[in-house]
Amino acid sequence: MTITKLLIASAIIAISQTAFAAEHQQGEQLYKVYCDACHGMSGGMDMSKRVAPPIAAVRMHYIGYYRDEDSFVNAVSGWVEKQDPNRSLMRGAIRRFNLMPPVAIKNEDARKIARYIYAGNLQKPAGMEEHVLQQHKKAGMN
Ligand code: HEC
């Protein structure tokens, strides 16, 4: 590869990374406004102090069923649009916390949030993975 080609290639990579980072950042901001109050870190893994599962636990459930980004984004933004218990992947969470209340948000913003969640750079309360595995064992899922 010539130097010029190399420079052009790295410029293109830098530009697309910036675009990705900008969208990712927007998704993160929107997540903080619309979801974090319930799905954030407060309460840790003490379910009696929480009002909803941590978002990283929601991601773990959804990524198991919806592995590619498009179907993941459709499923999560679809849930935010309408909480249909028949389509729930977290029935234990509904029993514990009751059904998630509706969130007034534009679908395109919900999709940005879903892409941010899919990317997976999320804070996890200590002990979260163990908790999810235990719940699955109790439910006879593995
Ligand atoms: C007022 C509190 C509250 C807010 C705000 C909230 N959620 Fe939830 N969410 C819950 C509760 C409680 C549950 C667990 C019960 C359930 O699954 O319905 C839940 C569950 C979920 C689930 C799993 C649903 C299932 O059962 O399969 C997804 C996905 C989700 N939330 C996404 C979001 C996103 C994205 C946002 C922000 C746009 C958001 N939530 C905002 C309370 C909230």
PDB file of C-alpha atoms and ligand atoms in Angstrom:
ATOM      1  CA  MET A   1       0.000   0.000   0.000  1.00  0.00           C
ATOM      2  CA  THR A   2       1.337   3.435  -0.871  1.00  0.00           C
ATOM      3  CA  ILE A   3       1.568   6.111   1.784  1.00  0.00           C
ATOM      4  CA  THR A   4      -1.264   8.086   0.149  1.00  0.00           C
ATOM      5  CA  LYS A   5      -3.582   5.088   0.135  1.00  0.00           C
ATOM      6  CA  LEU A   6      -2.674   4.362   3.716  1.00  0.00           C
ATOM      7  CA  LEU A   7      -3.424   7.959   4.732  1.00  0.00           C
ATOM      8  CA  ILE A   8      -6.761   7.913   2.911  1.00  0.00           C
ATOM      9  CA  ALA A   9      -7.674   4.600   4.480  1.00  0.00           C
ATOM     10  CA  SER A  10      -6.888   5.797   7.983  1.00  0.00           C
ATOM     11  CA  ALA A  11      -8.787   9.054   7.377  1.00  0.00           C
ATOM     12  CA  ILE A  12     -11.861   7.056   6.345  1.00  0.00           C
ATOM     13  CA  ILE A  13     -11.571   4.870   9.410  1.00  0.00           C
ATOM     14  CA  ALA A  14     -11.203   7.926  11.646  1.00  0.00           C
ATOM     15  CA  ILE A  15     -14.273   9.581  10.120  1.00  0.00           C
ATOM     16  CA  SER A  16     -16.482   6.512  10.483  1.00  0.00           C
ATOM     17  CA  GLN A  17     -15.280   6.006  14.042  1.00  0.00           C
ATOM     18  CA  THR A  18     -16.205   9.602  14.836  1.00  0.00           C
ATOM     19  CA  ALA A  19     -19.679   9.115  13.361  1.00  0.00           C
ATOM     20  CA  PHE A  20     -20.091   5.894  15.340  1.00  0.00           C
ATOM     21  CA  ALA A  21     -18.858   7.576  18.519  1.00  0.00           C
ATOM     22  CA  ALA A  22     -21.243  10.526  18.037  1.00  0.00           C
ATOM     23  CA  GLU A  23     -24.252   8.254  17.617  1.00  0.00           C
ATOM     24  CA  HIS A  24     -23.135   6.067  20.476  1.00  0.00           C
ATOM     25  CA  GLN A  25     -22.805   9.129  22.700  1.00  0.00           C
ATOM     26  CA  GLN A  26     -26.281  10.312  21.734  1.00  0.00           C
ATOM     27  CA  GLY A  27     -27.660   6.873  22.580  1.00  0.00           C
ATOM     28  CA  GLU A  28     -25.946   7.017  25.952  1.00  0.00           C
ATOM     29  CA  GLN A  29     -27.353  10.484  26.701  1.00  0.00           C
ATOM     30  CA  LEU A  30     -30.868   9.374  25.740  1.00  0.00           C
ATOM     31  CA  TYR A  31     -30.480   6.232  27.845  1.00  0.00           C
ATOM     32  CA  LYS A  32     -29.585   8.394  30.855  1.00  0.00           C
ATOM     33  CA  VAL A  33     -32.647  10.572  30.350  1.00  0.00           C
ATOM     34  CA  TYR A  34     -35.216   7.853  29.655  1.00  0.00           C
ATOM     35  CA  CYS A  35     -34.049   4.587  31.214  1.00  0.00           C
ATOM     36  CA  ASP A  36     -31.313   4.969  33.795  1.00  0.00           C
ATOM     37  CA  ALA A  37     -33.573   6.094  36.668  1.00  0.00           C
ATOM     38  CA  CYS A  38     -35.005   2.572  36.764  1.00  0.00           C
ATOM     39  CA  HIS A  39     -32.350   0.436  35.014  1.00  0.00           C
ATOM     40  CA  GLY A  40     -29.228   2.138  36.431  1.00  0.00           C
ATOM     41  CA  MET A  41     -26.765   1.182  39.135  1.00  0.00           C
ATOM     42  CA  SER A  42     -28.692   2.399  42.141  1.00  0.00           C
ATOM     43  CA  GLY A  43     -29.603  -0.516  44.419  1.00  0.00           C
ATOM     44  CA  GLY A  44     -26.809  -2.682  42.941  1.00  0.00           C
ATOM     45  CA  MET A  45     -27.881  -6.342  42.920  1.00  0.00           C
ATOM     46  CA  ASP A  46     -30.063  -5.992  46.026  1.00  0.00           C
ATOM     47  CA  MET A  47     -33.416  -6.601  44.372  1.00  0.00           C
ATOM     48  CA  SER A  48     -35.318  -5.253  47.367  1.00  0.00           C
ATOM     49  CA  LYS A  49     -33.667  -1.869  46.686  1.00  0.00           C
ATOM     50  CA  ARG A  50     -34.198  -1.899  42.937  1.00  0.00           C
ATOM     51  CA  VAL A  51     -37.211  -0.935  40.818  1.00  0.00           C
ATOM     52  CA  ALA A  52     -36.084  -2.747  37.642  1.00  0.00           C
ATOM     53  CA  PRO A  53     -33.300  -5.098  36.493  1.00  0.00           C
ATOM     54  CA  PRO A  54     -29.932  -3.482  35.661  1.00  0.00           C
ATOM     55  CA  ILE A  55     -29.721  -2.676  31.948  1.00  0.00           C
ATOM     56  CA  ALA A  56     -26.714  -5.002  31.536  1.00  0.00           C
ATOM     57  CA  ALA A  57     -28.930  -7.882  32.742  1.00  0.00           C
ATOM     58  CA  VAL A  58     -31.620  -6.881  30.223  1.00  0.00           C
ATOM     59  CA  ARG A  59     -28.906  -6.937  27.537  1.00  0.00           C
ATOM     60  CA  MET A  60     -27.774 -10.415  28.610  1.00  0.00           C
ATOM     61  CA  HIS A  61     -31.296 -11.764  28.128  1.00  0.00           C
ATOM     62  CA  TYR A  62     -31.920 -10.046  24.812  1.00  0.00           C
ATOM     63  CA  ILE A  63     -28.541 -10.807  23.248  1.00  0.00           C
ATOM     64  CA  GLY A  64     -29.186 -14.516  23.922  1.00  0.00           C
ATOM     65  CA  TYR A  65     -32.232 -14.411  21.632  1.00  0.00           C
ATOM     66  CA  TYR A  66     -31.435 -11.530  19.300  1.00  0.00           C
ATOM     67  CA  ARG A  67     -27.789 -11.912  18.389  1.00  0.00           C
ATOM     68  CA  ASP A  68     -27.536  -9.555  15.429  1.00  0.00           C
ATOM     69  CA  GLU A  69     -27.844  -5.824  15.904  1.00  0.00           C
ATOM     70  CA  ASP A  70     -30.959  -5.320  13.750  1.00  0.00           C
ATOM     71  CA  SER A  71     -33.137  -7.864  15.496  1.00  0.00           C
ATOM     72  CA  PHE A  72     -31.826  -6.747  18.899  1.00  0.00           C
ATOM     73  CA  VAL A  73     -32.672  -3.104  18.130  1.00  0.00           C
ATOM     74  CA  ASN A  74     -36.128  -4.073  16.806  1.00  0.00           C
ATOM     75  CA  ALA A  75     -36.889  -6.152  19.893  1.00  0.00           C
ATOM     76  CA  VAL A  76     -35.730  -3.591  22.474  1.00  0.00           C
ATOM     77  CA  SER A  77     -37.281  -0.552  20.761  1.00  0.00           C
ATOM     78  CA  GLY A  78     -40.440  -2.636  20.153  1.00  0.00           C
ATOM     79  CA  TRP A  79     -40.640  -3.347  23.869  1.00  0.00           C
ATOM     80  CA  VAL A  80     -40.195   0.344  24.707  1.00  0.00           C
ATOM     81  CA  GLU A  81     -43.024   1.175  22.294  1.00  0.00           C
ATOM     82  CA  LYS A  82     -45.380  -1.461  23.745  1.00  0.00           C
ATOM     83  CA  GLN A  83     -44.876  -3.644  26.811  1.00  0.00           C
ATOM     84  CA  ASP A  84     -46.455  -6.869  25.654  1.00  0.00           C
ATOM     85  CA  PRO A  85     -46.082  -9.528  28.394  1.00  0.00           C
ATOM     86  CA  ASN A  86     -46.429 -12.257  25.748  1.00  0.00           C
ATOM     87  CA  ARG A  87     -43.175 -11.084  24.185  1.00  0.00           C
ATOM     88  CA  SER A  88     -41.300 -10.731  27.479  1.00  0.00           C
ATOM     89  CA  LEU A  89     -37.913 -12.391  27.857  1.00  0.00           C
ATOM     90  CA  MET A  90     -37.852 -11.534  31.569  1.00  0.00           C
ATOM     91  CA  ARG A  91     -40.985 -12.999  33.097  1.00  0.00           C
ATOM     92  CA  GLY A  92     -39.274 -13.347  36.477  1.00  0.00           C
ATOM     93  CA  ALA A  93     -38.633  -9.583  36.409  1.00  0.00           C
ATOM     94  CA  ILE A  94     -42.298  -8.887  35.654  1.00  0.00           C
ATOM     95  CA  ARG A  95     -43.298 -11.041  38.648  1.00  0.00           C
ATOM     96  CA  ARG A  96     -40.837  -9.251  40.878  1.00  0.00           C
ATOM     97  CA  PHE A  97     -41.226  -5.653  39.704  1.00  0.00           C
ATOM     98  CA  ASN A  98     -44.514  -5.648  37.761  1.00  0.00           C
ATOM     99  CA  LEU A  99     -44.689  -4.760  34.105  1.00  0.00           C
ATOM    100  CA  MET A 100     -42.516  -1.873  32.909  1.00  0.00           C
ATOM    101  CA  PRO A 101     -44.661   1.266  32.619  1.00  0.00           C
ATOM    102  CA  PRO A 102     -44.905   2.965  29.186  1.00  0.00           C
ATOM    103  CA  VAL A 103     -42.161   5.479  28.345  1.00  0.00           C
ATOM    104  CA  ALA A 104     -43.063   8.534  26.255  1.00  0.00           C
ATOM    105  CA  ILE A 105     -40.265   8.541  23.686  1.00  0.00           C
ATOM    106  CA  LYS A 106     -39.905   8.765  19.898  1.00  0.00           C
ATOM    107  CA  ASN A 107     -39.201   5.438  18.194  1.00  0.00           C
ATOM    108  CA  GLU A 108     -36.033   6.780  16.561  1.00  0.00           C
ATOM    109  CA  ASP A 109     -34.680   7.751  19.998  1.00  0.00           C
ATOM    110  CA  ALA A 110     -35.592   4.335  21.404  1.00  0.00           C
ATOM    111  CA  ARG A 111     -33.638   2.778  18.504  1.00  0.00           C
ATOM    112  CA  LYS A 112     -30.570   4.898  19.309  1.00  0.00           C
ATOM    113  CA  ILE A 113     -30.785   3.742  22.909  1.00  0.00           C
ATOM    114  CA  ALA A 114     -31.147   0.118  21.773  1.00  0.00           C
ATOM    115  CA  ARG A 115     -28.002   0.424  19.617  1.00  0.00           C
ATOM    116  CA  TYR A 116     -26.128   1.864  22.585  1.00  0.00           C
ATOM    117  CA  ILE A 117     -27.259  -1.068  24.753  1.00  0.00           C
ATOM    118  CA  TYR A 118     -26.308  -3.567  22.016  1.00  0.00           C
ATOM    119  CA  ALA A 119     -22.765  -2.124  21.846  1.00  0.00           C
ATOM    120  CA  GLY A 120     -22.485  -3.346  25.413  1.00  0.00           C
ATOM    121  CA  ASN A 121     -20.280  -0.785  27.110  1.00  0.00           C
ATOM    122  CA  LEU A 122     -22.530  -0.757  30.183  1.00  0.00           C
ATOM    123  CA  GLN A 123     -21.926  -0.596  33.914  1.00  0.00           C
ATOM    124  CA  LYS A 124     -22.710  -3.844  35.717  1.00  0.00           C
ATOM    125  CA  PRO A 125     -23.486  -4.099  39.420  1.00  0.00           C
ATOM    126  CA  ALA A 126     -21.104  -6.557  41.135  1.00  0.00           C
ATOM    127  CA  GLY A 127     -22.469 -10.104  41.132  1.00  0.00           C
ATOM    128  CA  MET A 128     -24.894  -9.528  38.260  1.00  0.00           C
ATOM    129  CA  GLU A 129     -23.786 -12.423  36.041  1.00  0.00           C
ATOM    130  CA  GLU A 130     -23.983 -14.901  38.948  1.00  0.00           C
ATOM    131  CA  HIS A 131     -27.459 -13.651  39.794  1.00  0.00           C
ATOM    132  CA  VAL A 132     -28.719 -14.138  36.226  1.00  0.00           C
ATOM    133  CA  LEU A 133     -27.269 -17.669  36.100  1.00  0.00           C
ATOM    134  CA  GLN A 134     -28.890 -18.535  39.431  1.00  0.00           C
ATOM    135  CA  GLN A 135     -32.274 -17.267  38.240  1.00  0.00           C
ATOM    136  CA  HIS A 136     -31.925 -19.406  35.118  1.00  0.00           C
ATOM    137  CA  LYS A 137     -31.074 -22.465  37.207  1.00  0.00           C
ATOM    138  CA  LYS A 138     -34.112 -21.876  39.379  1.00  0.00           C
ATOM    139  CA  ALA A 139     -36.264 -21.604  36.285  1.00  0.00           C
ATOM    140  CA  GLY A 140     -34.738 -24.850  34.960  1.00  0.00           C
ATOM    141  CA  MET A 141     -33.218 -23.134  31.943  1.00  0.00           C
ATOM    142  CA  ASN A 142     -29.791 -24.780  32.183  1.00  0.00           C
TER     143      ASN A 142
HETATM  144  C1  HEC B   1     -40.235   3.554  35.490  1.00  0.00           C
HETATM  145  C2  HEC B   1     -39.205   2.550  35.438  1.00  0.00           C
HETATM  146  C3  HEC B   1     -38.679   2.135  34.072  1.00  0.00           C
HETATM  147  C4  HEC B   1     -38.188   2.921  33.063  1.00  0.00           C
HETATM  148  C5  HEC B   1     -38.110   4.438  33.020  1.00  0.00           C
HETATM  149  C6  HEC B   1     -37.723   2.020  32.026  1.00  0.00           C
HETATM  150  N1  HEC B   1     -37.943   0.726  32.397  1.00  0.00           N
HETATM  151 FE1  HEC B   1     -37.467  -0.934  31.289  1.00  0.00          FE
HETATM  152  N2  HEC B   1     -38.226  -2.106  32.750  1.00  0.00           N
HETATM  153  C7  HEC B   1     -38.748  -1.678  33.954  1.00  0.00           C
HETATM  154  C8  HEC B   1     -39.165  -2.818  34.743  1.00  0.00           C
HETATM  155  C9  HEC B   1     -39.812  -2.766  36.114  1.00  0.00           C
HETATM  156  C10 HEC B   1     -38.825  -3.964  33.998  1.00  0.00           C
HETATM  157  C11 HEC B   1     -38.996  -5.445  34.418  1.00  0.00           C
HETATM  158  C12 HEC B   1     -40.396  -5.927  34.188  1.00  0.00           C
HETATM  159  C13 HEC B   1     -40.691  -6.145  32.721  1.00  0.00           C
HETATM  160  O1  HEC B   1     -39.968  -6.915  32.052  1.00  0.00           O
HETATM  161  O2  HEC B   1     -41.672  -5.528  32.249  1.00  0.00           O
HETATM  162  C14 HEC B   1     -38.267  -3.485  32.728  1.00  0.00           C
HETATM  163  C15 HEC B   1     -37.860  -4.306  31.712  1.00  0.00           C
HETATM  164  C16 HEC B   1     -37.283  -3.879  30.516  1.00  0.00           C
HETATM  165  C17 HEC B   1     -36.939  -4.741  29.422  1.00  0.00           C
HETATM  166  C18 HEC B   1     -37.123  -6.259  29.380  1.00  0.00           C
HETATM  167  C19 HEC B   1     -38.582  -6.554  29.027  1.00  0.00           C
HETATM  168  C20 HEC B   1     -38.958  -8.007  29.058  1.00  0.00           C
HETATM  169  O3  HEC B   1     -39.732  -8.394  29.982  1.00  0.00           O
HETATM  170  O4  HEC B   1     -38.506  -8.756  28.171  1.00  0.00           O
HETATM  171  C21 HEC B   1     -36.407  -3.956  28.434  1.00  0.00           C
HETATM  172  C22 HEC B   1     -35.906  -4.401  27.080  1.00  0.00           C
HETATM  173  C23 HEC B   1     -36.427  -2.598  28.945  1.00  0.00           C
HETATM  174  N3  HEC B   1     -36.975  -2.581  30.204  1.00  0.00           N
HETATM  175  C24 HEC B   1     -35.926  -1.516  28.271  1.00  0.00           C
HETATM  176  C25 HEC B   1     -36.039  -0.200  28.715  1.00  0.00           C
HETATM  177  C26 HEC B   1     -35.513   0.938  27.997  1.00  0.00           C
HETATM  178  C27 HEC B   1     -34.703   0.860  26.707  1.00  0.00           C
HETATM  179  C28 HEC B   1     -35.867   2.049  28.712  1.00  0.00           C
HETATM  180  C29 HEC B   1     -35.637   3.491  28.357  1.00  0.00           C
HETATM  181  C30 HEC B   1     -36.168   3.918  27.073  1.00  0.00           C
HETATM  182  C31 HEC B   1     -36.604   1.602  29.875  1.00  0.00           C
HETATM  183  N4  HEC B   1     -36.663   0.241  29.860  1.00  0.00           N
HETATM  184  C32 HEC B   1     -37.147   2.446  30.849  1.00  0.00           C
HETATM  185  C33 HEC B   1     -38.883  -0.365  34.377  1.00  0.00           C
HETATM  186  C34 HEC B   1     -38.518   0.747  33.636  1.00  0.00           C
END
